[in-house]
XYZ file of C-alpha atoms in Angstrom:
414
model
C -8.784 37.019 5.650
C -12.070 35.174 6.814
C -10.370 31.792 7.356
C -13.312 29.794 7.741
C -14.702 31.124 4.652
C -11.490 29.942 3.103
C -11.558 26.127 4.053
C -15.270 26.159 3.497
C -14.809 27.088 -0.305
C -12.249 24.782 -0.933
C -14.424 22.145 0.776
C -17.322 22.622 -1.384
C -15.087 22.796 -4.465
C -14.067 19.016 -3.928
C -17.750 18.520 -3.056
C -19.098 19.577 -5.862
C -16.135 17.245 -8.221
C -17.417 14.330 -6.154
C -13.997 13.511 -4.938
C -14.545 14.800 -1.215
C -13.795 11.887 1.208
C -16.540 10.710 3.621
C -15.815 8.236 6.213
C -17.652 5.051 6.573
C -17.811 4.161 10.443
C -17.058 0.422 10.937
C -16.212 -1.629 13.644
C -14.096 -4.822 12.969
C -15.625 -8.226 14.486
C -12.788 -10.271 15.497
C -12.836 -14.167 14.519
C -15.185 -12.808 11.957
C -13.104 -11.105 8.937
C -13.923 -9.646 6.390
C -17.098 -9.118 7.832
C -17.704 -5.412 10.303
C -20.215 -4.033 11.685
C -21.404 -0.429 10.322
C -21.980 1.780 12.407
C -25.332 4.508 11.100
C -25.558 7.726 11.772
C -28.586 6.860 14.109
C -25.959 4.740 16.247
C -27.992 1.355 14.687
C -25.157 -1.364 13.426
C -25.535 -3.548 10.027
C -23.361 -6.504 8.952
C -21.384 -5.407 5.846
C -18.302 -7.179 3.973
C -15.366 -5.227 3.773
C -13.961 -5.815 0.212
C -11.217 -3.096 0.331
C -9.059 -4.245 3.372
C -5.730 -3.894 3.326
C -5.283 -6.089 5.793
C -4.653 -8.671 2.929
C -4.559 -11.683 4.582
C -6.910 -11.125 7.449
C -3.747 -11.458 10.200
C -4.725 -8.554 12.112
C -7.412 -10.970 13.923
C -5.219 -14.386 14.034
C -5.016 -15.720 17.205
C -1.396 -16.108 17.661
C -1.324 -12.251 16.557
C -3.600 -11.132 19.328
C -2.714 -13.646 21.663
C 0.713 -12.193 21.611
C -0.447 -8.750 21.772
C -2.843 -9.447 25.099
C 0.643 -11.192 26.569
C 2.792 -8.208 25.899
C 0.412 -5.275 27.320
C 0.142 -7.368 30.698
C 4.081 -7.383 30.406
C 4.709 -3.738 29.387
C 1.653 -2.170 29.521
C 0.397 0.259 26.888
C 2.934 2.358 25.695
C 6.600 2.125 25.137
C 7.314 5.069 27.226
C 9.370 7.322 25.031
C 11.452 7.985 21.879
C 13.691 4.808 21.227
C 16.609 7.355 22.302
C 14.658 8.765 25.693
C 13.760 5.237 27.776
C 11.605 3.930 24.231
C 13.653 1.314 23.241
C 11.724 -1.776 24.496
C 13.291 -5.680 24.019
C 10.471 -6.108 21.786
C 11.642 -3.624 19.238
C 14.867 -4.932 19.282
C 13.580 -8.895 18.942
C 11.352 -7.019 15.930
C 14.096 -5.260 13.964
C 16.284 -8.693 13.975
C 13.377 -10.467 12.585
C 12.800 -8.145 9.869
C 16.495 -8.386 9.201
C 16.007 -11.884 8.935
C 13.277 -11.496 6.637
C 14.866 -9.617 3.938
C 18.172 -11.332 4.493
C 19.363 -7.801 5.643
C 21.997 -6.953 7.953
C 19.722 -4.750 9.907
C 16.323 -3.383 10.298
C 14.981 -0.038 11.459
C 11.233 0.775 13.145
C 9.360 3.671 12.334
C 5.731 4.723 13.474
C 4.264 4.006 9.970
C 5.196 2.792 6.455
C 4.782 6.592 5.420
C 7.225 8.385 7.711
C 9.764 5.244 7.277
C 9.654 6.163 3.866
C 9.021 10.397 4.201
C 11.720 9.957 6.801
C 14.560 7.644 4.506
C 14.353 9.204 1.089
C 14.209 12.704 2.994
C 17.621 11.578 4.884
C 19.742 9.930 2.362
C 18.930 12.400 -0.475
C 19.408 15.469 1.648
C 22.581 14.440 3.067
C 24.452 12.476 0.414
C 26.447 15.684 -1.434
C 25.051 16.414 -4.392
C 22.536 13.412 -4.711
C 20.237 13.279 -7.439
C 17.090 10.640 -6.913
C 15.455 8.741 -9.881
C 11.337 8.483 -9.194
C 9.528 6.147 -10.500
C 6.405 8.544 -11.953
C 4.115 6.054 -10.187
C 5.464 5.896 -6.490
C 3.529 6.742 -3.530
C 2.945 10.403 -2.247
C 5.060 9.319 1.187
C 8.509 8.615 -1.361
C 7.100 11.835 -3.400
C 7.428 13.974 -0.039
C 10.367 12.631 1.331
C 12.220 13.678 -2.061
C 10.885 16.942 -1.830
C 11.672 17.523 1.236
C 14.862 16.636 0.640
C 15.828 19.710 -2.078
C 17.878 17.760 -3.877
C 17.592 17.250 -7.487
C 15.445 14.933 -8.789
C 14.596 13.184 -11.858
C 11.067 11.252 -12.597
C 11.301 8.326 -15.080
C 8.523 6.406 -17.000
C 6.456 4.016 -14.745
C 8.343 0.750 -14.937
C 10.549 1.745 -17.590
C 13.931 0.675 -16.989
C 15.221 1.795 -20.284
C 14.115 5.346 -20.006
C 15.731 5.323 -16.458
C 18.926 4.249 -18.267
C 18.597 7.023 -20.859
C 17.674 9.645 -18.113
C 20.578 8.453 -15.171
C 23.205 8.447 -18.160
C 22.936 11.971 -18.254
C 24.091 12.764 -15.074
C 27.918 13.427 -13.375
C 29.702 9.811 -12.747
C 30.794 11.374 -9.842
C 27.530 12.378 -8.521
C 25.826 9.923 -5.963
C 22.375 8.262 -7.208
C 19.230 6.919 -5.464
C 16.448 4.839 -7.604
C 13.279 4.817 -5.755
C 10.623 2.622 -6.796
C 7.799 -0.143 -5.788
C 7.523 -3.602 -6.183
C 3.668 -3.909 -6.448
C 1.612 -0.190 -7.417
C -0.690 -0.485 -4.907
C -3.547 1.147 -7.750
C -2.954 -0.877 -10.546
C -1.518 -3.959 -8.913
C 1.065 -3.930 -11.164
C 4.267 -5.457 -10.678
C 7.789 -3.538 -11.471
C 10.873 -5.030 -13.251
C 12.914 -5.086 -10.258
C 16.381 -7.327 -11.910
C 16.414 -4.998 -14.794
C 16.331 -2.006 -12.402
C 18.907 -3.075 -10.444
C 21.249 -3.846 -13.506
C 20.365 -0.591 -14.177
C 21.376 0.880 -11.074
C 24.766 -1.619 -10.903
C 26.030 0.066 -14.197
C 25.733 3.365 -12.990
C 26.919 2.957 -9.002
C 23.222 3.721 -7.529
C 21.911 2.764 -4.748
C 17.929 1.099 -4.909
C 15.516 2.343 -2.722
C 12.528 -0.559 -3.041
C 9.175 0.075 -1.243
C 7.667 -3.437 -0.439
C 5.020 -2.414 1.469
C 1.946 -3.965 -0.992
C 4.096 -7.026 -1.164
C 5.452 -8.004 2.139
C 4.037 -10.824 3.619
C 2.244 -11.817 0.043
C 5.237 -13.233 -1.692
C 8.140 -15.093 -1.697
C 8.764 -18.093 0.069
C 8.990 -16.386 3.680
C 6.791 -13.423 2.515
C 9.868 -11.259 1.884
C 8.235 -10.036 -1.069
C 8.894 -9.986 -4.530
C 12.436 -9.055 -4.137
C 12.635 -12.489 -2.112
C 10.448 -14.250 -4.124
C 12.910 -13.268 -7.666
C 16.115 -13.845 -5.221
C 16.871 -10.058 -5.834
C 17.621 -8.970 -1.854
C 20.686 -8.705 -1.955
C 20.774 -6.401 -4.803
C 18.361 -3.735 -2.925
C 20.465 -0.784 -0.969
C 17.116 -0.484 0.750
C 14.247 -2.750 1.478
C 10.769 -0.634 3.085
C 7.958 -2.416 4.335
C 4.902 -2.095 6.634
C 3.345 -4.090 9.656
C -0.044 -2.607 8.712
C -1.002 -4.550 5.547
C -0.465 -8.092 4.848
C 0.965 -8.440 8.524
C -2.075 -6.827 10.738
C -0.715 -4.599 12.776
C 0.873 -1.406 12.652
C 4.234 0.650 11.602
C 6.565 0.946 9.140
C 10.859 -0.344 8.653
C 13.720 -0.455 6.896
C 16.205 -2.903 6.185
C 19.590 -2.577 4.827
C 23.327 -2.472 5.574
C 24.556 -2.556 8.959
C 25.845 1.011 8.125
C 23.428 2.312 6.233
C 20.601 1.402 8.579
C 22.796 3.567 11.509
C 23.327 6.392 9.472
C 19.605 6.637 8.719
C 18.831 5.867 12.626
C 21.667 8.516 13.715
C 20.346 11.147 11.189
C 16.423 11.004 10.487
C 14.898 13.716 12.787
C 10.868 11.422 11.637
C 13.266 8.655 13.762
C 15.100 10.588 16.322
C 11.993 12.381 17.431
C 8.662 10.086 17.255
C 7.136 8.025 20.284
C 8.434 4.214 20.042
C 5.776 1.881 19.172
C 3.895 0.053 21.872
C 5.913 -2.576 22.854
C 2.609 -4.723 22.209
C 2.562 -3.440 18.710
C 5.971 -5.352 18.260
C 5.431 -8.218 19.697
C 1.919 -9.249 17.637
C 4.085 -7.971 14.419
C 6.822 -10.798 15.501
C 4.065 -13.494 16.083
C 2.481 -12.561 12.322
C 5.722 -12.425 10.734
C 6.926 -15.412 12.379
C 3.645 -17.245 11.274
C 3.983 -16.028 7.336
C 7.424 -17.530 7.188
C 6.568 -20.639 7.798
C 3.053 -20.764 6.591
C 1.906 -20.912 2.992
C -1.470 -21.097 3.350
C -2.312 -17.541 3.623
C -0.808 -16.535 0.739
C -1.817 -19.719 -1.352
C -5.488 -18.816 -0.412
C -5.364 -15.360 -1.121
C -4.507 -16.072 -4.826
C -7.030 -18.999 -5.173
C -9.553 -15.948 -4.306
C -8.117 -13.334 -6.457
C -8.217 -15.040 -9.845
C -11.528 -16.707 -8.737
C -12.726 -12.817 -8.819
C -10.815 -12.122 -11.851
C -12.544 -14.821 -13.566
C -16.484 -13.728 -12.033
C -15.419 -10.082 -13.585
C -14.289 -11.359 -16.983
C -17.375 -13.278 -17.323
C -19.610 -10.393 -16.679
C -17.318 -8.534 -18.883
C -16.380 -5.906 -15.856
C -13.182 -3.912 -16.834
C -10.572 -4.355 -14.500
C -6.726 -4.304 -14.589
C -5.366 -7.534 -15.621
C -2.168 -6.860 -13.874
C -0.037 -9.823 -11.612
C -0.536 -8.450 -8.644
C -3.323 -9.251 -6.026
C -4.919 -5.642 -5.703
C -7.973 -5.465 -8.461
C -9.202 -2.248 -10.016
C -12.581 -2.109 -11.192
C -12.865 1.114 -13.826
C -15.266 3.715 -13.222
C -13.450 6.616 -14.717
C -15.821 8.923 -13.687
C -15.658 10.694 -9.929
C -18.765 11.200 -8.756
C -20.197 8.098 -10.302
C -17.704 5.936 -8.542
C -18.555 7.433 -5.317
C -22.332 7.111 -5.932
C -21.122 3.482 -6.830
C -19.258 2.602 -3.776
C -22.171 4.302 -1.553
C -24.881 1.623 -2.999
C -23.112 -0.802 -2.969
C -23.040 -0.014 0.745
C -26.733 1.046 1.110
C -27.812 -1.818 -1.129
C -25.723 -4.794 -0.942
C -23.720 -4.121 2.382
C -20.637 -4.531 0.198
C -17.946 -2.024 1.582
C -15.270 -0.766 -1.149
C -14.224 3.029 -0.689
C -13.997 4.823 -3.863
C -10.374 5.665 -5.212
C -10.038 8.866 -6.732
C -7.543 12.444 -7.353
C -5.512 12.918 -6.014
C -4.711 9.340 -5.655
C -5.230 8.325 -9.087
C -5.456 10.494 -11.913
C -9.099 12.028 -13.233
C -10.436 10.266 -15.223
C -9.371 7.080 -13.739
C -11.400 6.933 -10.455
C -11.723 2.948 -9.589
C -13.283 0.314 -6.767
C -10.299 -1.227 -5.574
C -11.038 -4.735 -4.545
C -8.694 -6.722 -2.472
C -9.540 -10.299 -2.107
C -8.496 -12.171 1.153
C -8.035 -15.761 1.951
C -11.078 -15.327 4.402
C -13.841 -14.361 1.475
C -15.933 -17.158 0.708
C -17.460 -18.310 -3.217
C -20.603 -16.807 -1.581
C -19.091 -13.239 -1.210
C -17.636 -13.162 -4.185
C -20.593 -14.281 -6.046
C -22.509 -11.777 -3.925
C -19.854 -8.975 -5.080
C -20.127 -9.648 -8.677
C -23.462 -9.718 -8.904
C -23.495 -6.371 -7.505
C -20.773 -4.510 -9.338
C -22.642 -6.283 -12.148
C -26.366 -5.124 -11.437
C -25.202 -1.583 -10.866
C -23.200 -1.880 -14.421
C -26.448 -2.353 -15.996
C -28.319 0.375 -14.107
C -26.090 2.975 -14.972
C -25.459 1.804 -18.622
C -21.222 1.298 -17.938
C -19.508 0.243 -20.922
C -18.067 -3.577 -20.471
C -14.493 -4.548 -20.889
C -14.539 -5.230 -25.093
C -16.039 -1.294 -24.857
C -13.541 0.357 -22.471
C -10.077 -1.542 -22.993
C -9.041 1.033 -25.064
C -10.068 3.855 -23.026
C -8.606 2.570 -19.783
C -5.338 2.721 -21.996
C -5.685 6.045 -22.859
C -6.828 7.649 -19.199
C -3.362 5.750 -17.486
C-alpha cells in the first residue's frame, strides 16, 4: 500500500468539500483580550479580534490568574513531576480538587489532563465496569462522551436531543435490574442550547439511574458561584456526576469530576486515562484556584458577558442575520453551506481582522456549517458594531438569505 498516497487522497477529499481545517496562527496579547496578534505567513503580525474564544470570560489573562501562576512555577517549577500515583500528586492538586468539590457542593473532585479525557476516561470506566450497564446518550453530546461510551462496549441507547420523554419511553424498556447511566450536557456548546436538566433527573430517579452531566460550556457562566446551571436551578445534588473544564470560562487548562466520595475513588482507582497521564503543572492548579476562587465571589464577569451577548443578539436581529435564538451565551450565525462558511470566516479575517473559525462536519451536521460567536465581557459596543457590520456586508455580497427567509430551513437542516 503507498501510504502517503493514502492520507494524501483523503486530504484532498476534505479539501475539495471545503471542510479541511487550516490553522490561523495567533498570539494572545495579555492585558489586551480579545484582541491577538496574527501571525502571516511572511512572519509580519496584524491586530485582529478574536470573536470565537472560548475563553468566555477573558480569565485566562486576569491578574490574580497569572499572578498566581508566576508564584507557583517559582515554588514548584514547571512540571508536576509525575503521574499523581508516581511522585505527581502536588498540594496544589489537592487544594484544587477540594475547591471544585466545593463548587458543585460535591463530596469530592477528581483532575484530569483535559475536559475530553475526564470525560473519554469516566463514561469509558463506569459503563465498562458496572455489569451489564446500559448508557442513555443524549443524540447531541460531545464526541469525548461519544468515545468514552464506545469504548466502553457496553450497550447503549441514543435518545432525542433534550427529550426527556423519549428517554422515558426508551429507558422503560430495559431490565429493572440492569444498572443505567444518562449522559448529557447542560449547555450544547453548537447551538447554545440549554437541556431540561430537573425533568431528566426525575427521569433518571424513577428508573434508579445514575446522571452523568457535562458542564463544561457552563461552568463558571452560571449560577450564583459559577457552578453552572445545575447550581444555578439548585439541581447538584441530584447529578451522580458533575464534569467540567479549567479551559473555558476559567482560563486555564484541564478537565474534573465531581461526585460521591465513593464514586469519585472508584473512578480514580480504575480509569487507566487517570492512572496513567502526567499530573498537571502544579502552576496549572494553582491559577485554576485563583480564577475559580474569583468567579465565586464575583458577578461581574458573568453579568457583563450577558449584557454583551444579547447586545449582539439584538445588532443580528436588526440586520435580520439568522442565528439561534437559544438561552445560552454561545451564538450561531447560519451559513449552511461548507465552503462558503469557510470563505466567510477567511474574509472576515483578510478584510475586517475579525477572527471566527468556521464550524463544520464533522462537528455539526452538513448542511449546517455556522460562525460561532462567543461574546465576552471584554468586547466593546465598538467591536460589536464592527462585527455586525461585517457579517452584514458579506451577507449582502454573497446574496445570503436573512432570518424571515431561512427560519424554516435552519429547522429543517437540525
Amino acid at each position: 500500500m503507498d501510504y502517503d498516497k493514502f492520507f494524501r487522497s483523503k486530504l484532498d477529499q476534505i479539501r475539495q468539500e471545503g471542510r479541511y481545517r487550516y490553522f490561523t496562527d495567533l498570539k494572545r496579547d495579555a492585558g489586551h483580550f480579545p484582541q491577538a496578534n496574527r501571525i502571516s505567513d511572511d512572519a509580519r503580525s496584524s491586530t485582529v479580534t478574536v470573536w470565537c474564544s472560548n475563553d468566555y470570560l477573558g480569565m485566562g489573562q486576569h491578574p490574580d490568574v497569572i499572578k498566581a501562576m508566576h508564584e507557583v512555577i517559582d515554588e514548584c517549577g514547571s512540571g508536576a513531576g509525575g503521574t499523581r500515583n508516581i511522585s505527581g500528586t502536588n498540594h496544589y492538586h489537592v487544594l484544587l480538587e477540594e475547591e471544585l468539590a466545593d463548587l458543585h457542593q460535591q463530596e469530592s473532585a477528581l483532575l484530569f489532563t483535559s475536559g475530553y479525557v475526564s470525560n473519554w476516561a469516566t463514561l469509558s470506566t463506569l459503563a465498562a465496569t458496572l455489569p451489564g450497564c446500559v448508557v442513555l446518550s443524549d443524540e447531541g453530546n460531545h464526541a469525548s462522551m461519544i468515545e468514552g461510551i464506545r469504548q466502553s462496549n457496553c450497550e447503549k441507547i441514543i435518545f432525542r436531543h433534550n427529550d426527556p420523554h423519549d428517554l422515558k419511553n426508551k429507558i422503560s424498556k430495559i431490565d429493572p435490574e440492569k444498572p443505567k447511566l444518562i449522559a448529557f450536557e447542560s449547555v450544547y456548546s453548537m447551538e447554545g442550547d440549554i437541556s431540561p436538566i430537573k425533568e431528566i433527573c426525575d427521569v433518571a430517579d424513577e428508573f434508579n439511574a445514575l446522571t452523568y452531566l457535562d458542564e463544561v460550556h457552563a461552568v463558571g457562566m452560571y449560577g450564583p458561584r459559577g457552578g453552572g446551571i445545575s447550581e444555578r436551578e439548585g439541581l447538584t445534588h441530584r447529578i451522580s456526576v458533575i464534569e467540567g473544564t479549567l479551559g473555558k470560562a476559567f482560563g486555564v487548562i484541564g478537565g474534573y469530576i465531581t461526585g460521591s466520595a465513593n464514586l469519585i475513588d472508584y473512578v480514580r482507582s480504575f480509569a487507566s486515562g487517570f492512572i496513567f497521564t502526567t499530573a498537571l503543572p502544579p502552576a496549572t492548579a494553582a491559577a485554576s484556584i485563583a480564577s475559580i476562587r474569583h468567579l465565586k465571589n464575583s458577578r461581574t464577569e458573568r453579568e457583563l458577558q450577558k449584557v454583551n451577548v444579547q447586545k449582539v443578539r439584538d445588532a443580528l436581529d436588526e440586520r435580520q442575520i439568522p442565528h439561534f435564538a437559544t438561552e445560552g451565551h454561545i451564538i450561531p450565525v447560519m451559513v449552511c453551506d461548507a465552503e462558503l462558511c469557510k470563505k466567510m470566516s477567511d474574509e472576515l479575517l483578510d478584510r475586517f481582522n475579525i477572527y471566527i473559525q468556521p464550524i463544520n462536519y464533522p462537528t455539526v451536521p452538513r448542511g449546517t456549517e455556522r460562525l460561532r460567536i462567543t461574546p465576552t465581557p471584554l468586547h466593546t459596543d465598538s467591536t460589536i458594531k464592527d462585527l455586525v457590520h461585517a457579517l452584514d456586508t458579506l451577507w449582502q455580497e454573497y446574496g445570503l438569505q436573512r432570518t424571515d427567509q431561512f427560519s424554516n430551513r435552519i429547522r429543517l437542516a437540525i
